[in-house]
CSV table of C-alpha atoms and ligand atoms in Angstrom, one decimal:
chain,number,residue,atom,x,y,z
A,1,MET,CA,-15.9,-200.8,148.3
A,2,ASN,CA,-18.9,-200.9,150.6
A,3,GLU,CA,-21.2,-203.7,151.4
A,4,HIS,CA,-24.3,-201.9,150.1
A,5,GLN,CA,-23.0,-201.8,146.6
A,6,ASP,CA,-24.6,-204.3,144.3
A,7,LEU,CA,-22.5,-206.7,142.1
A,8,ALA,CA,-25.2,-206.5,139.3
A,9,ASP,CA,-25.9,-203.6,137.1
A,10,GLU,CA,-29.3,-201.8,137.3
A,11,VAL,CA,-32.0,-203.7,135.3
A,12,PRO,CA,-33.1,-201.9,132.1
A,13,SER,CA,-36.7,-201.8,131.0
A,14,ASN,CA,-36.3,-203.4,127.5
A,15,TYR,CA,-33.9,-204.8,125.0
A,16,VAL,CA,-34.6,-204.0,121.4
A,17,ILE,CA,-33.0,-206.7,119.2
A,18,GLU,CA,-32.6,-206.4,115.4
A,19,GLY,CA,-32.3,-210.1,114.5
A,20,GLY,CA,-31.3,-212.1,111.5
A,21,LYS,CA,-27.5,-212.1,111.7
A,22,PRO,CA,-25.2,-215.0,112.8
A,23,ALA,CA,-23.5,-214.4,116.2
A,24,HIS,CA,-19.7,-214.4,115.9
A,25,GLY,CA,-16.9,-213.8,118.5
A,26,SER,CA,-16.0,-214.8,121.9
A,27,VAL,CA,-17.6,-214.4,125.3
A,28,ARG,CA,-16.4,-215.1,128.9
A,29,CYS,CA,-18.8,-216.9,131.3
A,30,TYR,CA,-19.1,-215.6,134.8
A,31,GLY,CA,-18.9,-217.8,137.9
A,32,ALA,CA,-21.8,-220.3,138.3
A,33,LYS,CA,-25.0,-218.7,139.5
A,34,ASN,CA,-26.0,-222.0,141.1
A,35,LEU,CA,-22.9,-222.2,143.2
A,36,ALA,CA,-22.3,-218.5,144.1
A,37,SER,CA,-25.2,-218.1,146.5
A,38,LYS,CA,-24.6,-221.5,148.1
A,39,ALA,CA,-20.9,-220.7,148.6
A,40,LEU,CA,-22.0,-217.4,150.3
A,41,ILE,CA,-24.4,-219.3,152.6
A,42,ALA,CA,-21.7,-222.0,153.3
A,43,SER,CA,-19.4,-219.2,154.5
A,44,LEU,CA,-21.8,-218.8,157.5
A,45,LEU,CA,-20.8,-222.2,158.8
A,46,THR,CA,-17.8,-220.6,160.5
A,47,ASN,CA,-17.1,-217.4,162.4
A,48,GLU,CA,-14.0,-216.8,160.3
A,49,LYS,CA,-13.6,-214.6,157.2
A,50,SER,CA,-13.9,-216.2,153.8
A,51,ILE,CA,-12.9,-214.9,150.4
A,52,LEU,CA,-15.1,-215.9,147.4
A,53,THR,CA,-13.7,-215.2,144.0
A,54,ASN,CA,-15.2,-215.2,140.4
A,55,MET,CA,-18.5,-214.1,141.9
A,56,PRO,CA,-21.0,-213.3,139.1
A,57,PRO,CA,-22.5,-209.8,138.8
A,58,ILE,CA,-26.1,-211.1,138.9
A,59,GLY,CA,-29.3,-210.1,140.7
A,60,ASP,CA,-29.7,-213.5,142.5
A,61,LEU,CA,-26.4,-213.1,144.4
A,62,ASP,CA,-27.3,-209.5,145.4
A,63,ILE,CA,-30.6,-210.7,146.8
A,64,THR,CA,-28.8,-213.3,148.9
A,65,ARG,CA,-26.2,-210.8,150.0
A,66,ARG,CA,-29.0,-208.4,151.2
A,67,MET,CA,-30.3,-211.3,153.4
A,68,LEU,CA,-26.9,-211.7,155.0
A,69,THR,CA,-26.4,-208.0,155.5
A,70,GLN,CA,-29.7,-208.0,157.4
A,71,LEU,CA,-28.3,-210.7,159.7
A,72,GLY,CA,-25.2,-208.6,160.5
A,73,VAL,CA,-22.8,-210.4,158.1
A,74,GLU,CA,-20.4,-208.2,156.2
A,75,THR,CA,-20.0,-209.0,152.4
A,76,ILE,CA,-17.6,-206.5,150.9
A,77,ILE,CA,-16.9,-206.4,147.1
A,78,ASP,CA,-13.1,-206.6,146.6
A,79,GLY,CA,-11.9,-205.7,143.1
A,80,ASN,CA,-14.1,-206.8,140.3
A,81,SER,CA,-15.6,-210.1,141.3
A,82,SER,CA,-14.5,-211.1,144.8
A,83,LEU,CA,-16.5,-211.0,148.0
A,84,VAL,CA,-15.0,-210.9,151.4
A,85,VAL,CA,-17.5,-212.4,153.9
A,86,THR,CA,-17.2,-211.7,157.6
A,87,PRO,CA,-19.8,-213.6,159.6
A,88,SER,CA,-18.3,-212.8,163.0
A,89,LYS,CA,-20.8,-210.0,163.6
A,90,LEU,CA,-23.8,-212.2,162.8
A,91,ASP,CA,-26.2,-211.0,165.5
A,92,ASP,CA,-29.6,-212.1,164.2
A,93,THR,CA,-31.0,-215.4,162.9
A,94,SER,CA,-34.3,-214.1,161.7
A,95,ILE,CA,-34.6,-213.0,158.0
A,96,GLY,CA,-37.3,-210.5,157.6
A,97,MET,CA,-40.3,-210.1,155.4
A,98,PRO,CA,-38.7,-207.7,152.9
A,99,HIS,CA,-36.8,-210.7,151.6
A,100,SER,CA,-39.9,-212.8,151.2
A,101,ALA,CA,-40.4,-214.7,147.8
A,102,SER,CA,-37.3,-213.3,146.3
A,103,ASN,CA,-35.2,-216.4,145.6
A,104,ARG,CA,-34.4,-220.0,146.8
A,105,SER,CA,-31.8,-219.0,149.4
A,106,PRO,CA,-34.1,-218.9,152.5
A,107,ILE,CA,-34.5,-222.7,152.6
A,108,LEU,CA,-30.7,-223.1,152.5
A,109,LEU,CA,-30.2,-220.4,155.1
A,110,LEU,CA,-32.6,-222.3,157.3
A,111,SER,CA,-30.2,-225.3,157.6
A,112,ALA,CA,-26.9,-223.5,157.4
A,113,LEU,CA,-27.9,-221.1,160.2
A,114,LEU,CA,-29.4,-224.0,162.3
A,115,ALA,CA,-26.1,-225.8,162.2
A,116,ARG,CA,-24.6,-223.0,164.4
A,117,HIS,CA,-27.7,-221.4,166.1
A,118,LYS,CA,-30.6,-222.6,168.2
A,119,ARG,CA,-33.5,-220.9,166.3
A,120,VAL,CA,-33.8,-219.6,162.8
A,121,ASP,CA,-36.7,-217.9,161.0
A,122,VAL,CA,-36.7,-217.4,157.2
A,123,PRO,CA,-39.3,-216.0,154.9
A,124,LEU,CA,-41.2,-217.7,152.0
A,125,LEU,CA,-39.2,-218.8,148.9
A,126,GLY,CA,-39.3,-217.3,145.5
A,127,GLY,CA,-37.5,-218.2,142.3
A,128,CYS,CA,-38.7,-219.1,138.8
A,129,ASN,CA,-42.3,-220.2,138.4
A,130,ILE,CA,-41.6,-223.5,136.6
A,131,GLY,CA,-43.4,-226.0,138.7
A,132,GLU,CA,-44.4,-226.7,142.3
A,133,ARG,CA,-40.8,-226.6,143.6
A,134,ASN,CA,-41.6,-228.4,146.8
A,135,ILE,CA,-39.3,-228.3,149.8
A,136,ASP,CA,-40.5,-231.4,151.7
A,137,PHE,CA,-37.1,-233.1,151.5
A,138,HIS,CA,-35.4,-230.1,153.1
A,139,LEU,CA,-37.9,-230.1,156.0
A,140,ARG,CA,-37.6,-233.9,156.5
A,141,ALA,CA,-33.8,-233.6,156.5
A,142,ILE,CA,-33.9,-231.0,159.3
A,143,GLU,CA,-36.1,-233.3,161.3
A,144,ALA,CA,-33.8,-236.3,160.6
A,145,PHE,CA,-30.8,-234.4,162.0
A,146,GLY,CA,-32.8,-233.8,165.2
A,147,GLY,CA,-34.1,-230.3,164.5
A,148,GLU,CA,-37.7,-229.2,164.7
A,149,VAL,CA,-39.2,-227.2,161.8
A,150,PHE,CA,-42.6,-225.7,161.1
A,151,GLU,CA,-44.2,-223.5,158.6
A,152,THR,CA,-45.7,-220.2,159.7
A,153,SER,CA,-47.9,-217.7,157.8
A,154,VAL,CA,-44.7,-215.8,156.8
A,155,GLY,CA,-42.2,-218.5,156.3
A,156,PHE,CA,-40.4,-221.3,158.2
A,157,THR,CA,-38.9,-221.6,161.7
A,158,ALA,CA,-36.4,-224.2,162.6
A,159,LYS,CA,-35.2,-225.0,166.2
A,160,ARG,CA,-32.9,-227.4,168.0
A,161,SER,CA,-32.2,-227.9,171.7
A,162,GLY,CA,-28.9,-229.8,171.6
A,163,ARG,CA,-26.4,-230.3,168.8
A,164,LEU,CA,-27.7,-231.6,165.5
A,165,GLN,CA,-27.2,-235.4,165.3
A,166,GLY,CA,-25.5,-237.3,162.4
A,167,THR,CA,-28.0,-239.6,160.7
A,168,ILE,CA,-28.6,-241.8,157.6
A,169,PHE,CA,-30.8,-239.9,155.2
A,170,GLU,CA,-31.9,-241.0,151.7
A,171,LEU,CA,-33.3,-238.4,149.4
A,172,PRO,CA,-36.4,-239.5,147.5
A,173,TYR,CA,-35.0,-237.8,144.4
A,174,PRO,CA,-31.5,-236.3,143.8
A,175,SER,CA,-32.6,-232.7,144.5
A,176,VAL,CA,-29.8,-230.1,144.2
A,177,GLY,CA,-31.1,-227.9,147.0
A,178,ALA,CA,-32.0,-230.7,149.4
A,179,THR,CA,-28.5,-232.2,148.9
A,180,GLU,CA,-27.1,-228.8,149.9
A,181,THR,CA,-29.4,-228.7,153.0
A,182,CYS,CA,-28.1,-232.1,154.0
A,183,LEU,CA,-24.5,-231.1,153.6
A,184,PHE,CA,-25.0,-227.9,155.7
A,185,LEU,CA,-26.7,-229.9,158.4
A,186,ALA,CA,-24.2,-232.8,158.4
A,187,VAL,CA,-20.8,-231.0,158.5
A,188,LEU,CA,-21.3,-229.6,162.0
A,189,ALA,CA,-23.6,-232.4,163.3
A,190,GLU,CA,-22.4,-234.7,166.1
A,191,GLY,CA,-21.1,-238.0,164.6
A,192,ARG,CA,-21.3,-239.6,161.2
A,193,SER,CA,-23.9,-239.0,158.5
A,194,VAL,CA,-24.6,-241.1,155.4
A,195,LEU,CA,-26.5,-239.3,152.7
A,196,ARG,CA,-28.0,-241.4,149.9
A,197,ASN,CA,-29.3,-240.6,146.4
A,198,ILE,CA,-27.7,-237.2,146.5
A,199,ALA,CA,-27.4,-234.7,143.5
A,200,GLN,CA,-24.0,-234.8,141.7
A,201,GLU,CA,-24.2,-231.6,139.6
A,202,PRO,CA,-20.8,-229.9,139.2
A,203,GLU,CA,-21.9,-227.1,141.5
A,204,ILE,CA,-22.5,-229.8,144.3
A,205,ALA,CA,-19.0,-231.2,143.7
A,206,ALA,CA,-17.6,-227.6,144.0
A,207,LEU,CA,-19.5,-227.0,147.2
A,208,ILE,CA,-18.1,-230.2,148.7
A,209,SER,CA,-14.6,-228.9,147.8
A,210,MET,CA,-15.3,-225.7,149.5
A,211,LEU,CA,-16.6,-227.4,152.6
A,212,ARG,CA,-13.6,-229.6,152.7
A,213,SER,CA,-11.3,-226.6,152.5
A,214,MET,CA,-13.2,-225.3,155.6
A,215,GLY,CA,-12.2,-228.4,157.5
A,216,ALA,CA,-15.3,-230.6,156.8
A,217,VAL,CA,-14.6,-234.3,156.5
A,218,ILE,CA,-16.6,-235.7,153.6
A,219,TYR,CA,-16.1,-239.0,151.8
A,220,THR,CA,-17.8,-239.3,148.4
A,221,GLY,CA,-18.6,-242.8,147.4
A,222,PRO,CA,-20.2,-244.7,144.5
A,223,GLU,CA,-23.9,-244.7,143.8
A,224,ARG,CA,-24.8,-241.2,144.9
A,225,GLU,CA,-23.7,-241.8,148.5
A,226,ILE,CA,-21.5,-239.7,150.8
A,227,THR,CA,-20.3,-240.1,154.3
A,228,ILE,CA,-19.7,-237.1,156.5
A,229,GLU,CA,-17.9,-237.0,159.9
A,230,GLY,CA,-19.3,-234.0,161.7
A,231,GLN,CA,-16.9,-231.5,163.1
A,232,GLN,CA,-17.1,-229.2,166.1
A,233,GLU,CA,-16.3,-226.1,164.0
A,234,LEU,CA,-15.1,-225.1,160.6
A,235,ARG,CA,-12.7,-222.4,159.4
A,236,GLY,CA,-12.7,-219.6,156.8
A,237,THR,CA,-11.5,-220.3,153.3
A,238,LYS,CA,-10.7,-218.8,149.9
A,239,MET,CA,-12.7,-220.3,147.1
A,240,GLU,CA,-13.0,-219.6,143.3
A,241,MET,CA,-16.3,-220.2,141.7
A,242,ILE,CA,-16.4,-222.6,138.7
A,243,GLY,CA,-17.6,-221.2,135.4
A,244,ASP,CA,-21.3,-221.2,134.7
A,245,ARG,CA,-22.1,-224.3,132.6
A,246,ILE,CA,-25.6,-223.0,131.9
A,247,GLU,CA,-24.4,-219.7,130.7
A,248,ALA,CA,-21.9,-221.5,128.5
A,249,ALA,CA,-24.6,-223.7,127.0
A,250,SER,CA,-26.7,-220.7,126.4
A,251,TRP,CA,-24.0,-219.0,124.2
A,252,ALA,CA,-23.4,-222.3,122.5
A,253,SER,CA,-27.1,-222.5,121.6
A,254,LEU,CA,-27.0,-218.9,120.3
A,255,ALA,CA,-24.1,-219.9,117.9
A,256,LEU,CA,-26.0,-223.0,116.7
A,257,ALA,CA,-29.4,-221.2,116.4
A,258,SER,CA,-28.0,-218.3,114.5
A,259,GLY,CA,-25.6,-220.2,112.3
A,260,GLY,CA,-22.6,-218.4,113.7
A,261,GLU,CA,-19.4,-219.3,115.6
A,262,VAL,CA,-18.8,-218.5,119.2
A,263,THR,CA,-15.9,-219.2,121.5
A,264,VAL,CA,-17.0,-219.6,125.1
A,265,LYS,CA,-14.3,-218.9,127.7
A,266,GLY,CA,-14.2,-219.3,131.5
A,267,ILE,CA,-15.8,-222.8,131.5
A,268,ARG,CA,-14.2,-226.3,132.1
A,269,PRO,CA,-15.3,-228.6,129.2
A,270,ASP,CA,-16.1,-231.4,131.7
A,271,ASP,CA,-18.8,-229.2,133.2
A,272,LEU,CA,-20.7,-229.3,130.0
A,273,GLY,CA,-20.7,-233.1,130.1
A,274,ASN,CA,-23.3,-234.7,127.8
A,275,PHE,CA,-24.3,-231.3,126.3
A,276,LEU,CA,-21.3,-231.5,124.0
A,277,SER,CA,-22.5,-234.9,122.6
A,278,HIS,CA,-25.9,-233.5,122.0
A,279,VAL,CA,-24.4,-230.6,120.1
A,280,GLU,CA,-22.3,-233.0,118.0
A,281,ALA,CA,-25.3,-235.2,117.4
A,282,ILE,CA,-27.4,-232.5,115.9
A,283,GLY,CA,-24.6,-231.4,113.5
A,284,GLY,CA,-22.9,-228.8,115.6
A,285,GLY,CA,-19.2,-228.4,115.9
A,286,VAL,CA,-17.4,-228.4,119.3
A,287,ALA,CA,-13.7,-227.6,119.6
A,288,ILE,CA,-12.0,-227.7,123.0
A,289,GLU,CA,-9.5,-224.9,123.1
A,290,GLY,CA,-7.5,-225.3,126.3
A,291,THR,CA,-8.7,-226.1,129.8
A,292,GLU,CA,-11.3,-223.3,130.0
A,293,ALA,CA,-12.5,-222.5,126.5
A,294,LEU,CA,-14.7,-224.2,123.8
A,295,ARG,CA,-15.7,-223.1,120.3
A,296,PHE,CA,-19.2,-223.9,118.9
A,297,TRP,CA,-20.5,-223.7,115.3
A,298,ARG,CA,-22.6,-225.6,112.8
A,299,ARG,CA,-20.6,-228.3,111.1
A,300,ARG,CA,-23.5,-229.1,108.7
A,301,PRO,CA,-27.2,-228.2,108.5
A,302,LEU,CA,-28.7,-229.0,112.0
A,303,ARG,CA,-30.9,-232.1,112.3
A,304,ARG,CA,-33.6,-232.9,114.8
A,305,ALA,CA,-33.1,-234.5,118.2
A,306,ALA,CA,-35.0,-236.0,121.1
A,307,ILE,CA,-33.9,-234.6,124.4
A,308,GLU,CA,-34.9,-235.6,127.8
A,309,THR,CA,-33.9,-233.5,130.8
A,310,ASP,CA,-32.6,-235.2,133.9
A,311,VAL,CA,-30.4,-234.8,137.0
A,312,TRP,CA,-26.6,-234.8,136.3
A,313,PRO,CA,-25.1,-236.4,134.3
A,314,GLY,CA,-28.3,-236.2,132.2
A,315,PHE,CA,-29.2,-233.3,130.0
A,316,SER,CA,-29.7,-230.4,132.4
A,317,THR,CA,-33.1,-228.8,132.7
A,318,ASP,CA,-31.5,-225.4,132.6
A,319,TRP,CA,-30.0,-226.1,129.2
A,320,GLN,CA,-33.2,-227.1,127.5
A,321,GLN,CA,-34.8,-223.7,126.7
A,322,PRO,CA,-31.9,-222.2,124.9
A,323,PHE,CA,-31.1,-225.5,123.2
A,324,MET,CA,-34.7,-225.9,122.0
A,325,ILE,CA,-34.4,-222.5,120.1
A,326,ALA,CA,-31.4,-224.0,118.4
A,327,LEU,CA,-33.5,-227.1,117.6
A,328,SER,CA,-36.1,-224.9,116.0
A,329,GLN,CA,-33.5,-224.3,113.3
A,330,ALA,CA,-32.9,-228.1,112.8
A,331,GLY,CA,-34.5,-230.1,110.0
A,332,GLY,CA,-37.2,-232.5,111.3
A,333,ILE,CA,-39.3,-232.9,114.4
A,334,SER,CA,-37.4,-232.3,117.7
A,335,VAL,CA,-38.8,-233.6,121.0
A,336,VAL,CA,-38.3,-232.4,124.5
A,337,HIS,CA,-39.3,-234.4,127.6
A,338,GLU,CA,-38.9,-232.3,130.8
A,339,THR,CA,-38.6,-234.6,133.7
A,340,VAL,CA,-37.2,-232.3,136.4
A,341,TYR,CA,-39.9,-229.6,136.5
A,342,GLU,CA,-43.6,-230.1,135.6
A,343,ASP,CA,-44.2,-226.7,134.0
A,344,ARG,CA,-41.1,-225.5,132.2
A,345,LEU,CA,-42.3,-225.4,128.5
A,346,GLY,CA,-44.5,-222.4,128.5
A,347,TYR,CA,-41.8,-220.4,126.7
A,348,LEU,CA,-42.4,-222.5,123.5
A,349,ASP,CA,-45.4,-220.3,122.8
A,350,VAL,CA,-43.0,-217.6,121.8
A,351,LEU,CA,-41.8,-219.8,119.0
A,352,SER,CA,-45.3,-220.6,117.7
A,353,ASP,CA,-46.1,-216.8,117.8
A,354,ARG,CA,-43.1,-216.3,115.6
A,355,GLY,CA,-43.9,-218.8,112.9
A,356,ALA,CA,-42.7,-222.1,114.3
A,357,GLU,CA,-44.8,-225.2,114.5
A,358,VAL,CA,-44.9,-226.2,118.2
A,359,GLU,CA,-47.0,-228.6,120.3
A,360,VAL,CA,-47.0,-229.2,124.0
A,361,TYR,CA,-48.3,-232.5,125.5
A,362,ASP,CA,-49.3,-233.6,129.0
A,363,THR,CA,-48.0,-237.1,128.3
A,364,CYS,CA,-44.4,-238.4,128.4
A,365,LEU,CA,-42.8,-238.3,124.9
A,366,GLY,CA,-39.4,-239.5,126.2
A,367,ALA,CA,-37.6,-242.8,126.5
A,368,SER,CA,-37.7,-242.7,130.3
A,369,GLY,CA,-41.5,-242.4,130.2
A,370,GLY,CA,-41.8,-245.3,132.6
A,371,ARG,CA,-39.9,-243.6,135.4
A,372,CYS,CA,-40.9,-240.0,134.7
A,373,ARG,CA,-42.3,-238.6,138.0
A,374,TYR,CA,-45.0,-236.9,135.9
A,375,LYS,CA,-46.3,-239.9,134.0
A,376,SER,CA,-49.6,-240.2,135.8
A,377,ALA,CA,-50.2,-236.5,136.1
A,378,GLN,CA,-51.4,-234.1,133.4
A,379,PHE,CA,-48.5,-231.7,133.4
A,380,PRO,CA,-47.5,-230.0,130.1
A,381,HIS,CA,-44.0,-231.4,130.2
A,382,SER,CA,-43.4,-232.8,126.7
A,383,GLY,CA,-43.2,-230.8,123.5
A,384,ILE,CA,-42.2,-230.9,119.8
A,385,VAL,CA,-40.9,-228.2,117.5
A,386,VAL,CA,-40.8,-228.7,113.7
A,387,GLY,CA,-37.8,-227.2,112.0
A,388,PRO,CA,-36.2,-225.5,110.4
A,389,ALA,CA,-38.6,-222.7,111.2
A,390,LYS,CA,-38.3,-219.3,109.6
A,391,LEU,CA,-38.7,-217.2,112.7
A,392,ARG,CA,-40.1,-213.7,112.2
A,393,SER,CA,-40.2,-211.0,114.8
A,394,CYS,CA,-43.6,-209.7,115.9
A,395,GLY,CA,-43.3,-206.9,118.3
A,396,GLU,CA,-42.9,-207.4,122.0
A,397,ILE,CA,-42.2,-210.4,124.3
A,398,VAL,CA,-42.3,-210.5,128.1
A,399,ILE,CA,-39.8,-212.8,129.8
A,400,PRO,CA,-41.6,-215.3,132.2
A,401,ASP,CA,-38.6,-216.8,133.9
A,402,LEU,CA,-34.8,-216.8,133.9
A,403,ARG,CA,-33.8,-219.5,131.3
A,404,ALA,CA,-36.8,-218.7,129.1
A,405,GLY,CA,-35.3,-215.2,129.1
A,406,LEU,CA,-32.1,-216.2,127.3
A,407,ALA,CA,-34.1,-218.4,125.0
A,408,TYR,CA,-36.2,-215.4,124.0
A,409,VAL,CA,-33.0,-213.4,123.4
A,410,ILE,CA,-31.7,-216.2,121.1
A,411,ALA,CA,-35.1,-216.4,119.3
A,412,ALA,CA,-35.0,-212.6,118.8
A,413,ALA,CA,-31.4,-212.7,117.5
A,414,VAL,CA,-32.4,-215.4,115.0
A,415,ALA,CA,-35.8,-213.8,113.8
A,416,GLU,CA,-35.7,-211.4,110.9
A,417,GLY,CA,-36.8,-207.9,112.1
A,418,THR,CA,-37.1,-206.1,115.4
A,419,THR,CA,-38.2,-207.6,118.8
A,420,ARG,CA,-38.6,-205.7,122.0
A,421,ILE,CA,-38.0,-207.8,125.1
A,422,SER,CA,-39.2,-206.8,128.6
A,423,GLY,CA,-39.3,-208.5,132.0
A,424,LEU,CA,-35.5,-208.3,132.1
A,425,HIS,CA,-35.4,-208.6,135.9
A,426,HIS,CA,-35.8,-212.4,135.4
A,427,LEU,CA,-32.8,-212.5,133.0
A,428,HIS,CA,-30.6,-210.2,135.1
A,429,ARG,CA,-31.2,-212.5,138.2
A,430,GLY,CA,-29.0,-215.1,136.5
A,431,TYR,CA,-27.0,-213.6,133.6
A,432,GLY,CA,-24.6,-210.7,134.0
A,433,GLU,CA,-24.0,-207.9,131.6
A,434,VAL,CA,-26.1,-209.6,128.8
A,435,SER,CA,-26.3,-206.7,126.4
A,436,ASP,CA,-22.6,-206.1,126.4
A,437,LYS,CA,-21.9,-209.8,125.8
A,438,LEU,CA,-24.5,-209.8,123.0
A,439,ARG,CA,-22.9,-206.8,121.3
A,440,GLY,CA,-19.5,-208.5,121.6
A,441,LEU,CA,-21.0,-211.4,119.6
A,442,GLY,CA,-22.3,-209.0,116.9
A,443,VAL,CA,-25.9,-209.1,118.0
A,444,ASP,CA,-27.6,-205.8,117.3
A,445,VAL,CA,-29.2,-204.9,120.7
A,446,GLU,CA,-30.3,-201.5,122.0
A,447,VAL,CA,-31.0,-201.0,125.7
A,448,GLU,CA,-34.0,-198.9,126.9
A,449,VAL,CA,-33.5,-197.8,130.5
B,1,EPU,N1,-38.2,-231.3,144.9
B,1,EPU,C1,-39.2,-231.8,145.7
B,1,EPU,N2,-39.0,-231.7,147.1
B,1,EPU,C2,-37.9,-231.0,147.6
B,1,EPU,C3,-36.9,-230.5,146.7
B,1,EPU,C4,-37.1,-230.7,145.3
B,1,EPU,O1,-40.1,-232.4,145.3
B,1,EPU,O2,-37.8,-230.9,148.8
B,1,EPU,C5,-38.4,-231.4,143.4
B,1,EPU,C6,-38.7,-230.1,142.8
B,1,EPU,O3,-40.0,-229.7,142.8
B,1,EPU,C7,-38.2,-230.3,141.3
B,1,EPU,C8,-37.0,-231.3,141.5
B,1,EPU,O4,-37.2,-231.9,142.8
B,1,EPU,O5,-39.2,-230.9,140.6
B,1,EPU,C9,-35.7,-230.7,141.4
B,1,EPU,O6,-35.5,-229.6,142.3
B,1,EPU,P1,-34.1,-229.3,142.9
B,1,EPU,O7,-34.2,-229.2,144.4
B,1,EPU,O8,-33.0,-230.1,142.4
B,1,EPU,O9,-33.9,-227.8,142.4
B,1,EPU,P2,-33.5,-226.5,143.2
B,1,EPU,O10,-32.4,-226.8,144.1
B,1,EPU,O11,-34.6,-225.8,143.7
B,1,EPU,C10,-31.5,-225.9,141.6
B,1,EPU,C11,-31.2,-224.7,140.7
B,1,EPU,C12,-32.2,-224.7,139.5
B,1,EPU,C13,-32.0,-226.0,138.7
B,1,EPU,C14,-32.2,-227.2,139.7
B,1,EPU,C15,-32.0,-228.5,139.0
B,1,EPU,C16,-30.5,-223.1,142.2
B,1,EPU,C17,-30.7,-221.8,142.9
B,1,EPU,N3,-31.4,-223.5,141.4
B,1,EPU,O12,-32.9,-225.7,142.0
B,1,EPU,O13,-31.8,-223.7,138.6
B,1,EPU,O14,-32.9,-226.1,137.7
B,1,EPU,O15,-31.4,-227.1,140.8
B,1,EPU,O16,-30.7,-228.6,138.6
B,1,EPU,O17,-29.5,-223.7,142.4
B,1,EPU,C18,-32.0,-221.9,137.2
B,1,EPU,O18,-30.8,-221.6,137.4
B,1,EPU,O19,-32.7,-221.3,136.3
B,1,EPU,C19,-32.7,-222.9,138.0
B,1,EPU,C20,-34.0,-223.0,138.0
């Protein structure tokens, strides 16, 4: 296999979904999107070869692979889903403009490359348009470890003169990406680092395991704190990606929304955490079938819920869009309070266009209103949906971002009639082989190339 081959399939123009039937069957989740690119970047912390397995066939990973290829790093597909990463030929630490605004990886590459090189240039960031998505914590962390960083008209440049220095750094908020930045900086820094208020998502725990297997010395402690003893160098590793808990929750939401029954494989039940209790609480059924499979269905008619997104172990922001489509089929008024991103509810319009009663508010509708970061701002970050709504299809919808994409697919599968969905590049950035998986669950989907 050659390194220029993509993992993901080509993105089609449209899906045409004939809705109205319950989804039935079983589906296997791919490796976690929000770990795979980070694992790829972590493999640059050594000169040695690493083998990453269970890598998902998604656009986001191919985007990051292309950045590495440009640096001179070889990433060869081995078999179906493994990548062999050889960073020994890395001969450039400046990622060029063609990669500008394509995903979140540049900011993580900035610190991972700085850990081993004196100067790094990365382009501007992209990713879903769901809020401001600041990177101030990342930049502050680089400075705290003794690096210099500045924004240019085309991206960011980081430099250091000596070795990075271990430090005590407290994140203002448990950001996933900024925690990864701190890990990449600390594992090769001189001396001890203490990181406080870190993110604890399952993908972070898996990344810490990978770094440990590369020789990093990391002690996790209570209260979102970790201590890292910096090493002179790390070694290559072999690491399997955990299953994608967001993909798993998406298929569970399809089962609940459509009134079907879906077995989701390739996912550790623990990685769905509180999601399982939310399913049970609205009247859904959850059966754990072994160490890596769960079955979801409706135990009784669904009833309303109030969900509030939060950092792990709270209700993940990436679960909320698919789950809200399920709640549109529940009796009563369901509430969502999005506390992680300030602008992630725009997708609800699609429900109101299709016959559901929906309202979005710029005030806090959740219990944690007092500590919501958006309480004094006027962001549209709370919403209600009144159910059960009889969804009807009405022509075409264009996907605005990744998770809204799967929410639209679920809404189309539930609505009576035909829906044409475009903007599939957003969906394919994070979900692999969606149309095949949908067909496997009995959803009537036609692909227009
Ligand atoms: N934030 C700051 N300053 C920073 C960093 C973050 O203010 O320097 C804020 C952000 O603006 C946001 C919040 O903190 O309001 C959380 O951001 P975080 O850094 O945790 O998000 P991220 O690392 O950019 C990852 C996932 C997201 C997921 C979040 C939260 C990847 C590639 N992306 O983003 O996934 O929603 O963590 O769990 O890992 C998705 O998969 O669809 C997706 C958006």
